[in-house]
Amino acid sequence: MRHSVSDPDVDEKLLSDEEATWPRDKKANEIGVVLGRQQNNSDKFCARQLTQYSPVISEVGLEYHQQKFNGSFLKENIYRQEASPEVDAAWEALGVNYRSLRVPASEAQQSGLAPDQVKINEKYGGGYPANIEGLHHLHCLNLLRQSLYYNYDYYHDQGQGAFVNDDFIVRRHVSHCLDIIRQQLMCTVDIGVLGQVWVHPEAPEPFVDFNTEHKCRNFEAIRQWAERNQLPETVPQDFLQPPKIEDRVYNEIP
């Protein structure tokens, strides 16, 4: 027997089914919201515990995602290839040569900047010129790439970027970058493990598997923010505020 849509028995049954289902659906949604908030809060907690404060935290936020590293031993991606305009463009796109950005005076101290560090003249907005340190690490890695034995002559002959300087300064620049990366890798030592795989089916032998899973930050969002917030390419001669009498002025480059 077919019931009409206005059959009170059917209406009552449908209503009771909806009432039984709705609380579960609502509860599931509430749990999803809570878990999402917990994930967001845990990311913020990790950032506070593991990271020196930076305007990036308030302006962009730190998010984490799972990512598998390309650890190929023999297959070279664009970042590993010999020097060429295409390779340079790939590295440039990572933000390795971005200009400084402005850290507001209100965020300077918690960002680790000292009161007597270089400031921007108040009539141009004040604050401190600074660079995102992770992009400096990439800048350094790029310089090490340029200084590899099979790339060095290419860049030395061009005489651009770091290679506008004499060999003494280039060497110091390279060794500075080498040690900055050493310190960064030791400071944030990766405790992941490298397993092994079998290669050469005709005579199997083990080889380290460098294609490992990692928890990575939102690099692209941070890079885009740093790109958008670069200071102008050309600035007035008095853009920087001169040092005060009590400010530190080093006798030589530290």
PDB file of C-alpha atoms in Angstrom:
ATOM      1  CA  MET A   1       0.000   0.000   0.000  1.00  0.00           C
ATOM      2  CA  ARG A   2       1.407   3.363  -0.997  1.00  0.00           C
ATOM      3  CA  HIS A   3       1.232   6.215   1.442  1.00  0.00           C
ATOM      4  CA  SER A   4       0.712   9.814   0.466  1.00  0.00           C
ATOM      5  CA  VAL A   5       3.338  12.323   1.435  1.00  0.00           C
ATOM      6  CA  SER A   6       0.865  13.693   3.951  1.00  0.00           C
ATOM      7  CA  ASP A   7       0.275  10.349   5.640  1.00  0.00           C
ATOM      8  CA  PRO A   8       0.715  11.147   9.367  1.00  0.00           C
ATOM      9  CA  ASP A   9       2.164   7.702  10.101  1.00  0.00           C
ATOM     10  CA  VAL A  10       4.844   8.178   7.443  1.00  0.00           C
ATOM     11  CA  ASP A  11       5.514  11.772   8.492  1.00  0.00           C
ATOM     12  CA  GLU A  12       5.972  10.660  12.075  1.00  0.00           C
ATOM     13  CA  LYS A  13       8.341   7.848  11.004  1.00  0.00           C
ATOM     14  CA  LEU A  14      10.427  10.192   8.835  1.00  0.00           C
ATOM     15  CA  LEU A  15      10.600  12.735  11.621  1.00  0.00           C
ATOM     16  CA  SER A  16      11.761  10.165  14.131  1.00  0.00           C
ATOM     17  CA  ASP A  17      14.442   8.935  11.693  1.00  0.00           C
ATOM     18  CA  GLU A  18      15.689  12.491  11.152  1.00  0.00           C
ATOM     19  CA  GLU A  19      15.722  13.170  14.873  1.00  0.00           C
ATOM     20  CA  ALA A  20      17.739   9.999  15.426  1.00  0.00           C
ATOM     21  CA  THR A  21      20.237  10.862  12.695  1.00  0.00           C
ATOM     22  CA  TRP A  22      20.610  14.611  13.163  1.00  0.00           C
ATOM     23  CA  PRO A  23      22.349  14.548  16.573  1.00  0.00           C
ATOM     24  CA  ARG A  24      24.937  12.086  15.216  1.00  0.00           C
ATOM     25  CA  ASP A  25      25.590  14.271  12.162  1.00  0.00           C
ATOM     26  CA  LYS A  26      25.820  17.371  14.326  1.00  0.00           C
ATOM     27  CA  LYS A  27      28.167  15.597  16.724  1.00  0.00           C
ATOM     28  CA  ALA A  28      30.374  14.466  13.838  1.00  0.00           C
ATOM     29  CA  ASN A  29      30.561  18.037  12.532  1.00  0.00           C
ATOM     30  CA  GLU A  30      31.367  19.335  15.995  1.00  0.00           C
ATOM     31  CA  ILE A  31      34.137  16.757  16.379  1.00  0.00           C
ATOM     32  CA  GLY A  32      35.534  17.752  12.984  1.00  0.00           C
ATOM     33  CA  VAL A  33      35.584  21.412  13.991  1.00  0.00           C
ATOM     34  CA  VAL A  34      37.234  20.602  17.322  1.00  0.00           C
ATOM     35  CA  LEU A  35      39.886  18.415  15.690  1.00  0.00           C
ATOM     36  CA  GLY A  36      40.566  21.142  13.136  1.00  0.00           C
ATOM     37  CA  ARG A  37      40.999  23.684  15.909  1.00  0.00           C
ATOM     38  CA  GLN A  38      43.232  21.293  17.835  1.00  0.00           C
ATOM     39  CA  GLN A  39      45.436  20.805  14.763  1.00  0.00           C
ATOM     40  CA  ASN A  40      45.634  24.568  14.247  1.00  0.00           C
ATOM     41  CA  ASN A  41      46.417  25.116  17.922  1.00  0.00           C
ATOM     42  CA  SER A  42      49.063  22.375  17.925  1.00  0.00           C
ATOM     43  CA  ASP A  43      50.750  23.987  14.899  1.00  0.00           C
ATOM     44  CA  LYS A  44      50.804  27.323  16.739  1.00  0.00           C
ATOM     45  CA  PHE A  45      52.124  25.643  19.883  1.00  0.00           C
ATOM     46  CA  CYS A  46      54.936  23.969  17.925  1.00  0.00           C
ATOM     47  CA  ALA A  47      55.795  27.280  16.275  1.00  0.00           C
ATOM     48  CA  ARG A  48      56.045  28.997  19.657  1.00  0.00           C
ATOM     49  CA  GLN A  49      58.181  26.240  21.151  1.00  0.00           C
ATOM     50  CA  LEU A  50      60.481  25.499  18.224  1.00  0.00           C
ATOM     51  CA  THR A  51      60.832  28.789  16.365  1.00  0.00           C
ATOM     52  CA  GLN A  52      62.245  32.222  17.090  1.00  0.00           C
ATOM     53  CA  TYR A  53      59.352  34.659  16.751  1.00  0.00           C
ATOM     54  CA  SER A  54      59.005  36.228  13.319  1.00  0.00           C
ATOM     55  CA  PRO A  55      56.387  38.452  11.669  1.00  0.00           C
ATOM     56  CA  VAL A  56      55.748  35.425   9.451  1.00  0.00           C
ATOM     57  CA  ILE A  57      53.957  33.776  12.381  1.00  0.00           C
ATOM     58  CA  SER A  58      51.402  36.571  12.695  1.00  0.00           C
ATOM     59  CA  GLU A  59      51.207  37.574   9.029  1.00  0.00           C
ATOM     60  CA  VAL A  60      51.244  34.161   7.346  1.00  0.00           C
ATOM     61  CA  GLY A  61      51.060  31.514  10.043  1.00  0.00           C
ATOM     62  CA  LEU A  62      52.908  28.228  10.089  1.00  0.00           C
ATOM     63  CA  GLU A  63      51.176  25.187   8.667  1.00  0.00           C
ATOM     64  CA  TYR A  64      52.525  21.672   8.211  1.00  0.00           C
ATOM     65  CA  HIS A  65      51.981  19.026   5.563  1.00  0.00           C
ATOM     66  CA  GLN A  66      53.339  15.610   4.689  1.00  0.00           C
ATOM     67  CA  GLN A  67      55.840  15.614   1.829  1.00  0.00           C
ATOM     68  CA  LYS A  68      58.051  12.976   0.274  1.00  0.00           C
ATOM     69  CA  PHE A  69      61.569  14.135  -0.551  1.00  0.00           C
ATOM     70  CA  ASN A  70      62.988  13.558  -4.016  1.00  0.00           C
ATOM     71  CA  GLY A  71      66.171  11.804  -2.961  1.00  0.00           C
ATOM     72  CA  SER A  72      67.152  10.383  -6.343  1.00  0.00           C
ATOM     73  CA  PHE A  73      70.858   9.586  -6.543  1.00  0.00           C
ATOM     74  CA  LEU A  74      71.308   9.521 -10.325  1.00  0.00           C
ATOM     75  CA  LYS A  75      68.335  11.417 -11.788  1.00  0.00           C
ATOM     76  CA  GLU A  76      69.004  15.149 -11.610  1.00  0.00           C
ATOM     77  CA  ASN A  77      66.168  17.638 -11.282  1.00  0.00           C
ATOM     78  CA  ILE A  78      66.568  21.245 -12.429  1.00  0.00           C
ATOM     79  CA  TYR A  79      68.174  22.368  -9.160  1.00  0.00           C
ATOM     80  CA  ARG A  80      71.041  19.867  -9.564  1.00  0.00           C
ATOM     81  CA  GLN A  81      71.907  20.404 -13.204  1.00  0.00           C
ATOM     82  CA  GLU A  82      74.998  22.173 -14.524  1.00  0.00           C
ATOM     83  CA  ALA A  83      74.958  25.957 -14.688  1.00  0.00           C
ATOM     84  CA  SER A  84      72.606  27.446 -17.271  1.00  0.00           C
ATOM     85  CA  PRO A  85      70.064  30.277 -17.522  1.00  0.00           C
ATOM     86  CA  GLU A  86      67.270  27.740 -16.910  1.00  0.00           C
ATOM     87  CA  VAL A  87      68.883  26.450 -13.723  1.00  0.00           C
ATOM     88  CA  ASP A  88      69.506  30.005 -12.500  1.00  0.00           C
ATOM     89  CA  ALA A  89      65.848  30.878 -13.130  1.00  0.00           C
ATOM     90  CA  ALA A  90      64.693  27.882 -11.083  1.00  0.00           C
ATOM     91  CA  TRP A  91      66.823  28.959  -8.127  1.00  0.00           C
ATOM     92  CA  GLU A  92      65.827  32.613  -8.476  1.00  0.00           C
ATOM     93  CA  ALA A  93      62.175  31.558  -8.277  1.00  0.00           C
ATOM     94  CA  LEU A  94      62.847  30.182  -4.777  1.00  0.00           C
ATOM     95  CA  GLY A  95      63.521  33.719  -3.519  1.00  0.00           C
ATOM     96  CA  VAL A  96      67.283  33.382  -3.081  1.00  0.00           C
ATOM     97  CA  ASN A  97      67.911  37.040  -3.916  1.00  0.00           C
ATOM     98  CA  TYR A  98      64.917  38.821  -2.413  1.00  0.00           C
ATOM     99  CA  ARG A  99      65.510  42.260  -0.965  1.00  0.00           C
ATOM    100  CA  SER A 100      65.036  43.070   2.695  1.00  0.00           C
ATOM    101  CA  LEU A 101      61.577  43.583   4.142  1.00  0.00           C
ATOM    102  CA  ARG A 102      60.428  45.793   7.005  1.00  0.00           C
ATOM    103  CA  VAL A 103      59.989  44.455  10.543  1.00  0.00           C
ATOM    104  CA  PRO A 104      57.773  46.882  12.502  1.00  0.00           C
ATOM    105  CA  ALA A 105      59.396  48.414  15.581  1.00  0.00           C
ATOM    106  CA  SER A 106      56.613  46.865  17.688  1.00  0.00           C
ATOM    107  CA  GLU A 107      57.751  43.359  16.671  1.00  0.00           C
ATOM    108  CA  ALA A 108      61.503  43.954  16.603  1.00  0.00           C
ATOM    109  CA  GLN A 109      62.432  42.853  20.109  1.00  0.00           C
ATOM    110  CA  GLN A 110      60.440  39.623  20.056  1.00  0.00           C
ATOM    111  CA  SER A 111      61.890  38.923  16.602  1.00  0.00           C
ATOM    112  CA  GLY A 112      65.378  38.982  18.121  1.00  0.00           C
ATOM    113  CA  LEU A 113      66.416  42.409  16.827  1.00  0.00           C
ATOM    114  CA  ALA A 114      68.415  44.668  19.129  1.00  0.00           C
ATOM    115  CA  PRO A 115      67.410  48.324  19.710  1.00  0.00           C
ATOM    116  CA  ASP A 116      70.691  49.558  18.198  1.00  0.00           C
ATOM    117  CA  GLN A 117      70.481  47.559  14.985  1.00  0.00           C
ATOM    118  CA  VAL A 118      69.986  49.385  11.686  1.00  0.00           C
ATOM    119  CA  LYS A 119      66.615  51.140  11.462  1.00  0.00           C
ATOM    120  CA  ILE A 120      64.581  52.713   8.684  1.00  0.00           C
ATOM    121  CA  ASN A 121      64.172  56.471   8.978  1.00  0.00           C
ATOM    122  CA  GLU A 122      60.906  57.347  10.702  1.00  0.00           C
ATOM    123  CA  LYS A 123      59.861  59.617   7.855  1.00  0.00           C
ATOM    124  CA  TYR A 124      59.793  56.515   5.630  1.00  0.00           C
ATOM    125  CA  GLY A 125      57.743  54.460   8.041  1.00  0.00           C
ATOM    126  CA  GLY A 126      60.362  53.333  10.550  1.00  0.00           C
ATOM    127  CA  GLY A 127      60.971  49.732  11.504  1.00  0.00           C
ATOM    128  CA  TYR A 128      63.974  47.529  10.805  1.00  0.00           C
ATOM    129  CA  PRO A 129      65.251  46.202   7.458  1.00  0.00           C
ATOM    130  CA  ALA A 130      65.579  42.420   7.717  1.00  0.00           C
ATOM    131  CA  ASN A 131      65.567  39.233   5.672  1.00  0.00           C
ATOM    132  CA  ILE A 132      63.783  35.925   6.196  1.00  0.00           C
ATOM    133  CA  GLU A 133      66.524  33.620   7.426  1.00  0.00           C
ATOM    134  CA  GLY A 134      65.265  30.533   5.593  1.00  0.00           C
ATOM    135  CA  LEU A 135      65.602  32.384   2.291  1.00  0.00           C
ATOM    136  CA  HIS A 136      69.145  33.340   3.280  1.00  0.00           C
ATOM    137  CA  HIS A 137      69.854  29.637   3.802  1.00  0.00           C
ATOM    138  CA  LEU A 138      68.663  29.002   0.250  1.00  0.00           C
ATOM    139  CA  HIS A 139      70.788  31.916  -0.964  1.00  0.00           C
ATOM    140  CA  CYS A 140      73.772  30.242   0.681  1.00  0.00           C
ATOM    141  CA  LEU A 141      72.957  26.855  -0.792  1.00  0.00           C
ATOM    142  CA  ASN A 142      72.710  28.486  -4.206  1.00  0.00           C
ATOM    143  CA  LEU A 143      76.153  30.054  -3.756  1.00  0.00           C
ATOM    144  CA  LEU A 144      77.591  26.653  -2.831  1.00  0.00           C
ATOM    145  CA  ARG A 145      76.025  25.272  -6.010  1.00  0.00           C
ATOM    146  CA  GLN A 146      77.575  28.056  -8.059  1.00  0.00           C
ATOM    147  CA  SER A 147      80.940  27.320  -6.456  1.00  0.00           C
ATOM    148  CA  LEU A 148      80.965  23.602  -7.287  1.00  0.00           C
ATOM    149  CA  TYR A 149      84.017  22.626  -9.321  1.00  0.00           C
ATOM    150  CA  TYR A 150      81.926  22.073 -12.470  1.00  0.00           C
ATOM    151  CA  ASN A 151      80.055  25.409 -12.103  1.00  0.00           C
ATOM    152  CA  TYR A 152      82.671  27.771 -10.696  1.00  0.00           C
ATOM    153  CA  ASP A 153      84.241  28.976 -13.969  1.00  0.00           C
ATOM    154  CA  TYR A 154      80.814  29.710 -15.464  1.00  0.00           C
ATOM    155  CA  TYR A 155      79.887  32.117 -12.667  1.00  0.00           C
ATOM    156  CA  HIS A 156      83.380  33.491 -12.093  1.00  0.00           C
ATOM    157  CA  ASP A 157      83.606  34.479 -15.756  1.00  0.00           C
ATOM    158  CA  GLN A 158      80.192  36.182 -15.618  1.00  0.00           C
ATOM    159  CA  GLY A 159      81.309  38.300 -12.672  1.00  0.00           C
ATOM    160  CA  GLN A 160      77.767  38.833 -11.373  1.00  0.00           C
ATOM    161  CA  GLY A 161      76.143  38.529  -7.962  1.00  0.00           C
ATOM    162  CA  ALA A 162      78.611  37.268  -5.373  1.00  0.00           C
ATOM    163  CA  PHE A 163      81.251  36.982  -8.092  1.00  0.00           C
ATOM    164  CA  VAL A 164      81.585  40.740  -8.589  1.00  0.00           C
ATOM    165  CA  ASN A 165      84.006  40.567  -5.645  1.00  0.00           C
ATOM    166  CA  ASP A 166      87.624  39.475  -5.685  1.00  0.00           C
ATOM    167  CA  ASP A 167      88.561  35.867  -4.954  1.00  0.00           C
ATOM    168  CA  PHE A 168      89.333  36.587  -1.283  1.00  0.00           C
ATOM    169  CA  ILE A 169      85.795  37.854  -0.597  1.00  0.00           C
ATOM    170  CA  VAL A 170      84.182  35.128  -2.726  1.00  0.00           C
ATOM    171  CA  ARG A 171      86.009  32.481  -0.705  1.00  0.00           C
ATOM    172  CA  ARG A 172      84.941  34.054   2.602  1.00  0.00           C
ATOM    173  CA  HIS A 173      81.369  34.340   1.331  1.00  0.00           C
ATOM    174  CA  VAL A 174      81.331  30.655   0.366  1.00  0.00           C
ATOM    175  CA  SER A 175      82.836  29.483   3.664  1.00  0.00           C
ATOM    176  CA  HIS A 176      80.387  31.711   5.572  1.00  0.00           C
ATOM    177  CA  CYS A 177      77.505  30.065   3.732  1.00  0.00           C
ATOM    178  CA  LEU A 178      78.916  26.589   4.311  1.00  0.00           C
ATOM    179  CA  ASP A 179      79.077  27.153   8.057  1.00  0.00           C
ATOM    180  CA  ILE A 180      75.663  28.823   8.285  1.00  0.00           C
ATOM    181  CA  ILE A 181      74.125  25.723   6.685  1.00  0.00           C
ATOM    182  CA  ARG A 182      76.160  23.452   8.983  1.00  0.00           C
ATOM    183  CA  GLN A 183      74.824  25.258  12.045  1.00  0.00           C
ATOM    184  CA  GLN A 184      71.248  25.210  10.744  1.00  0.00           C
ATOM    185  CA  LEU A 185      71.350  21.462  10.032  1.00  0.00           C
ATOM    186  CA  MET A 186      72.781  20.748  13.473  1.00  0.00           C
ATOM    187  CA  CYS A 187      70.287  23.062  15.179  1.00  0.00           C
ATOM    188  CA  THR A 188      67.293  21.407  13.506  1.00  0.00           C
ATOM    189  CA  VAL A 189      68.818  17.926  13.238  1.00  0.00           C
ATOM    190  CA  ASP A 190      66.524  15.593  11.287  1.00  0.00           C
ATOM    191  CA  ILE A 191      65.834  12.493  13.369  1.00  0.00           C
ATOM    192  CA  GLY A 192      64.164  10.574  10.538  1.00  0.00           C
ATOM    193  CA  VAL A 193      65.658   7.256   9.458  1.00  0.00           C
ATOM    194  CA  LEU A 194      66.969   6.198   6.052  1.00  0.00           C
ATOM    195  CA  GLY A 195      65.986   2.671   5.100  1.00  0.00           C
ATOM    196  CA  GLN A 196      67.426   0.630   2.256  1.00  0.00           C
ATOM    197  CA  VAL A 197      66.050  -0.876  -0.941  1.00  0.00           C
ATOM    198  CA  TRP A 198      67.226  -3.629  -3.244  1.00  0.00           C
ATOM    199  CA  VAL A 199      68.673  -2.679  -6.652  1.00  0.00           C
ATOM    200  CA  HIS A 200      69.934  -4.638  -9.691  1.00  0.00           C
ATOM    201  CA  PRO A 201      67.574  -7.648  -9.969  1.00  0.00           C
ATOM    202  CA  GLU A 202      70.227  -9.773 -11.662  1.00  0.00           C
ATOM    203  CA  ALA A 203      72.444  -9.551  -8.590  1.00  0.00           C
ATOM    204  CA  PRO A 204      70.507  -7.795  -5.792  1.00  0.00           C
ATOM    205  CA  GLU A 205      72.399  -5.433  -3.538  1.00  0.00           C
ATOM    206  CA  PRO A 206      71.182  -2.916  -0.943  1.00  0.00           C
ATOM    207  CA  PHE A 207      71.164   0.843  -1.512  1.00  0.00           C
ATOM    208  CA  VAL A 208      70.035   3.643   0.784  1.00  0.00           C
ATOM    209  CA  ASP A 209      66.527   4.946   0.060  1.00  0.00           C
ATOM    210  CA  PHE A 210      66.738   8.740   0.288  1.00  0.00           C
ATOM    211  CA  ASN A 211      63.086   9.211  -0.761  1.00  0.00           C
ATOM    212  CA  THR A 212      61.754   9.791   2.730  1.00  0.00           C
ATOM    213  CA  GLU A 213      58.619  11.264   4.276  1.00  0.00           C
ATOM    214  CA  HIS A 214      58.861  14.616   6.045  1.00  0.00           C
ATOM    215  CA  LYS A 215      56.625  17.075   7.874  1.00  0.00           C
ATOM    216  CA  CYS A 216      57.182  20.330   5.982  1.00  0.00           C
ATOM    217  CA  ARG A 217      56.192  23.935   6.535  1.00  0.00           C
ATOM    218  CA  ASN A 218      54.217  26.042   4.079  1.00  0.00           C
ATOM    219  CA  PHE A 219      57.270  27.321   2.201  1.00  0.00           C
ATOM    220  CA  GLU A 220      55.401  28.704  -0.796  1.00  0.00           C
ATOM    221  CA  ALA A 221      53.107  30.894   1.326  1.00  0.00           C
ATOM    222  CA  ILE A 222      56.118  32.231   3.236  1.00  0.00           C
ATOM    223  CA  ARG A 223      58.052  32.869   0.017  1.00  0.00           C
ATOM    224  CA  GLN A 224      55.134  34.752  -1.525  1.00  0.00           C
ATOM    225  CA  TRP A 225      54.775  36.896   1.595  1.00  0.00           C
ATOM    226  CA  ALA A 226      58.491  37.741   1.536  1.00  0.00           C
ATOM    227  CA  GLU A 227      58.250  38.604  -2.153  1.00  0.00           C
ATOM    228  CA  ARG A 228      55.269  40.916  -1.654  1.00  0.00           C
ATOM    229  CA  ASN A 229      56.881  42.711   1.268  1.00  0.00           C
ATOM    230  CA  GLN A 230      60.277  43.495  -0.244  1.00  0.00           C
ATOM    231  CA  LEU A 231      61.479  47.039   0.267  1.00  0.00           C
ATOM    232  CA  PRO A 232      61.718  49.120  -2.916  1.00  0.00           C
ATOM    233  CA  GLU A 233      64.619  48.391  -5.237  1.00  0.00           C
ATOM    234  CA  THR A 234      65.724  52.014  -5.027  1.00  0.00           C
ATOM    235  CA  VAL A 235      65.329  54.092  -1.873  1.00  0.00           C
ATOM    236  CA  PRO A 236      66.214  57.688  -0.913  1.00  0.00           C
ATOM    237  CA  GLN A 237      69.739  58.355   0.286  1.00  0.00           C
ATOM    238  CA  ASP A 238      68.484  59.019   3.814  1.00  0.00           C
ATOM    239  CA  PHE A 239      66.243  55.925   3.909  1.00  0.00           C
ATOM    240  CA  LEU A 240      68.227  54.457   6.815  1.00  0.00           C
ATOM    241  CA  GLN A 241      68.407  56.282  10.122  1.00  0.00           C
ATOM    242  CA  PRO A 242      72.032  57.152  11.040  1.00  0.00           C
ATOM    243  CA  PRO A 243      73.397  55.408  14.166  1.00  0.00           C
ATOM    244  CA  LYS A 244      73.046  57.208  17.464  1.00  0.00           C
ATOM    245  CA  ILE A 245      76.055  57.903  19.684  1.00  0.00           C
ATOM    246  CA  GLU A 246      75.155  55.000  21.977  1.00  0.00           C
ATOM    247  CA  ASP A 247      74.605  52.503  19.122  1.00  0.00           C
ATOM    248  CA  ARG A 248      77.198  49.819  18.445  1.00  0.00           C
ATOM    249  CA  VAL A 249      79.311  50.434  15.352  1.00  0.00           C
ATOM    250  CA  TYR A 250      81.802  47.630  14.671  1.00  0.00           C
ATOM    251  CA  ASN A 251      85.357  48.369  13.574  1.00  0.00           C
ATOM    252  CA  GLU A 252      85.091  45.658  10.908  1.00  0.00           C
ATOM    253  CA  ILE A 253      82.558  43.248   9.424  1.00  0.00           C
ATOM    254  CA  PRO A 254      81.735  40.736  12.189  1.00  0.00           C
TER     255      PRO A 254
END
